[in-house]
Tab-separated table of C-alpha atoms in Angstrom:
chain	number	residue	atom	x	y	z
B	985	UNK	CA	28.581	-6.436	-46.084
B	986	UNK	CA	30.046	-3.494	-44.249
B	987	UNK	CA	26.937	-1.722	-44.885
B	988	UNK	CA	24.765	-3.784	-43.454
B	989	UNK	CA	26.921	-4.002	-40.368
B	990	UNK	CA	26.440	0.208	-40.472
B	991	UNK	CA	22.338	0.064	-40.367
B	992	UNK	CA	22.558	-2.867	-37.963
B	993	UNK	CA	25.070	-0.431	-35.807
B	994	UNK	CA	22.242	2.219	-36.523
B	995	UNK	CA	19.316	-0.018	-35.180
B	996	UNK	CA	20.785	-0.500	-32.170
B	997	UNK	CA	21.518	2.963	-31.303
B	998	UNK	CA	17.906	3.703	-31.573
B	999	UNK	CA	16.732	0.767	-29.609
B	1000	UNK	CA	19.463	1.294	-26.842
B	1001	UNK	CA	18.710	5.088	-26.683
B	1002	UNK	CA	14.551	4.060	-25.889
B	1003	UNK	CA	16.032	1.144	-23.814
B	1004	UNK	CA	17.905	4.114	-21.511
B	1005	UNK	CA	15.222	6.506	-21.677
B	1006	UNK	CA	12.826	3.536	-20.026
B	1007	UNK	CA	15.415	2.848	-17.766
B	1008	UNK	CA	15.575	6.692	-16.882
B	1009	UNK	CA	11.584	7.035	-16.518
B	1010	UNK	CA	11.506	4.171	-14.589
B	1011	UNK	CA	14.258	5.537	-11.983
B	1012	UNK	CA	12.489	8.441	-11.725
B	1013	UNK	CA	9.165	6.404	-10.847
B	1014	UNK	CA	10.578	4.349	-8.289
B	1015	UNK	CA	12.201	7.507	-6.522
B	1016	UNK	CA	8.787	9.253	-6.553
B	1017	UNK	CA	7.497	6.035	-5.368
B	1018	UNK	CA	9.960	6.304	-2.535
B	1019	UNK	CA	9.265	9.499	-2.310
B	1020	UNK	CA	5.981	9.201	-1.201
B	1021	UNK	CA	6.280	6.150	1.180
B	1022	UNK	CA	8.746	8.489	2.938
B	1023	UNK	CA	6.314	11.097	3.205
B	1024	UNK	CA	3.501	8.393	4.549
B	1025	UNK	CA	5.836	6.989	7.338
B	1026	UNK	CA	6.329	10.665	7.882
B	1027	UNK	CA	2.252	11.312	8.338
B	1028	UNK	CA	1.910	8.645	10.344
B	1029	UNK	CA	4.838	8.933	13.209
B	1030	UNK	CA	3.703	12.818	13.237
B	1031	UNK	CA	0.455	11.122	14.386
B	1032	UNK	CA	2.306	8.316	16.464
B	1033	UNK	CA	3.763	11.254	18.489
B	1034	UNK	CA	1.180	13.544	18.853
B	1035	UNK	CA	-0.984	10.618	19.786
B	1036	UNK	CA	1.806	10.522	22.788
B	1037	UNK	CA	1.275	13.843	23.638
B	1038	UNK	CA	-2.121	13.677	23.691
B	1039	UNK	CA	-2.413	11.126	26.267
B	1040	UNK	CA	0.444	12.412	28.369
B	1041	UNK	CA	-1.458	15.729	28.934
B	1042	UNK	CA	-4.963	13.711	29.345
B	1043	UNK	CA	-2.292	11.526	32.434
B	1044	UNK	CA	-1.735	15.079	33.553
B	1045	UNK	CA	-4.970	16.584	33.338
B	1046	UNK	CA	-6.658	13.457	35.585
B	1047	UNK	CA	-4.088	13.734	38.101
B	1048	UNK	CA	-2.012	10.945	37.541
B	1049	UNK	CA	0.978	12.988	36.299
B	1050	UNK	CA	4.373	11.108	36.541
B	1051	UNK	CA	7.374	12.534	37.372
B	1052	UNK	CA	9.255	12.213	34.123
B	1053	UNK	CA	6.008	13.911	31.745
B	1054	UNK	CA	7.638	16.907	31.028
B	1055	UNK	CA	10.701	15.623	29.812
B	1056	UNK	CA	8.537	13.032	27.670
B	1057	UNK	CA	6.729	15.890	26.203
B	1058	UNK	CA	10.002	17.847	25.296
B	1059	UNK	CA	11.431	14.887	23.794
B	1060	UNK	CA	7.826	14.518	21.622
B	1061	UNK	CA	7.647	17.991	20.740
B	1062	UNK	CA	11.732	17.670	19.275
B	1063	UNK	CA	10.965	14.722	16.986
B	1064	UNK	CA	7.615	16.136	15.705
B	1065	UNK	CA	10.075	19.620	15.114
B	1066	UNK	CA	12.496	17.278	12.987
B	1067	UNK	CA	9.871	16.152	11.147
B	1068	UNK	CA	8.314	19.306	10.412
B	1069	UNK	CA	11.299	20.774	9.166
B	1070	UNK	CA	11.435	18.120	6.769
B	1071	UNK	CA	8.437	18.696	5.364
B	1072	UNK	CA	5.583	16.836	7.302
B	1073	UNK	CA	2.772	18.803	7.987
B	1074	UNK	CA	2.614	17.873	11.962
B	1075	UNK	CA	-0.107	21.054	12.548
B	1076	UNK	CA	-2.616	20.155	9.754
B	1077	UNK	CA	-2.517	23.106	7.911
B	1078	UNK	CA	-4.269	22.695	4.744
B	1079	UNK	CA	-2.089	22.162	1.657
B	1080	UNK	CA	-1.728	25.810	-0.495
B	1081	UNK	CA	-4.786	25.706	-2.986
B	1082	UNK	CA	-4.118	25.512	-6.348
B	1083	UNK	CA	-4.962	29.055	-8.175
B	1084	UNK	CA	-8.894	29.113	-8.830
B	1085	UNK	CA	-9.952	29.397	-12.678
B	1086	UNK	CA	-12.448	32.005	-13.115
B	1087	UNK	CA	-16.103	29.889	-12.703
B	1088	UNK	CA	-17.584	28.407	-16.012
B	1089	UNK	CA	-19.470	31.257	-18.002
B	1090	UNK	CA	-23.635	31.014	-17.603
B	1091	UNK	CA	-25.387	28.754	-19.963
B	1092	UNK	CA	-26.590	30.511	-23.245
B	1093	UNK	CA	-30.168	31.955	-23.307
B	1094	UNK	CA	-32.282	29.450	-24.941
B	1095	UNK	CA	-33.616	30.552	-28.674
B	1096	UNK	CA	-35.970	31.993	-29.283
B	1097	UNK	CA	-37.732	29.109	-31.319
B	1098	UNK	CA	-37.685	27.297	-28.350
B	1099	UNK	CA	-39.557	29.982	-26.132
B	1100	UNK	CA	-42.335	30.018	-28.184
B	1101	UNK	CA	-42.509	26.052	-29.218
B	1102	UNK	CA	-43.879	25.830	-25.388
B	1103	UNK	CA	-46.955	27.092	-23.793
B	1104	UNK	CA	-47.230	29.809	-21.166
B	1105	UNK	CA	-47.204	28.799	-17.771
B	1106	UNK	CA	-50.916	28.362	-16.042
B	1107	UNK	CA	-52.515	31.465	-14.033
B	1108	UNK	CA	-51.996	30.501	-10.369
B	1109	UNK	CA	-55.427	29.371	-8.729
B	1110	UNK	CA	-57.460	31.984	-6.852
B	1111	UNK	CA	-56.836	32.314	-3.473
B	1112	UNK	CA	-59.583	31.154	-0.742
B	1113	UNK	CA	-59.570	34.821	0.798
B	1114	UNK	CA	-60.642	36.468	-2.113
């Protein structure tokens, strides 16, 4: 009886140890998850604020600048600064590219068989000037 107890014991270890490793990978999935929402709400309050710029300057630039722009602007520029230094790319600068492979080699010459299984090509007609 006490064996059985032992491979029961056994059993259990194993199905615990798969139970923890799925609980692991599936942390891990829901923090990338996160992850990723974070870096979305990121994207789009960098484009929330420079939206804000945007139409503070075209205010400016149509001469219907208020008195408090400036200060608007520095506060815009500061936020999009916080969130640049976390990570969001405020200026659109294109991601690093990944290193190029060399390019796929040529296709093979075809053989030799197969040249001479098809006809030449036609003469080209005689021009009218001649």
């Amino acid at each position: 009886m006490i064996l059985n107890v032992a491979a029961h014991g056994c059993a259990r270890t194993k199905s615990m140890s798969f139970l923890d490793k799925a609980k692991e990978k599936a942390t891990q999935l829901t923090q990338a998850a996160k992850d990723k929402v974070d870096d979305i709400k990121d994207d789009h309050k960098v484009d929330d604020l420079l939206d804000d710029i945007g139409r503070i300057i075209y205010r400016q630039r149509t001469d219907t600048t208020l008195p408090d722009d400036d200060a608007a602007i520095d506060a815009l520029v500061a936020q999009l600064k916080e969130l640049e230094a976390k990570g969001a790319n405020v200026l659109n600068k294109p991601e690093p590219a990944p290193e190029e492979s060399a390019p796929p080699p040529p296709p093979p010459p075809p053989s030799p068989s197969a040249e001479s299984a098809q006809p030449p090509p036609p003469p080209p007609p005689p021009s009218a000037t001649e």
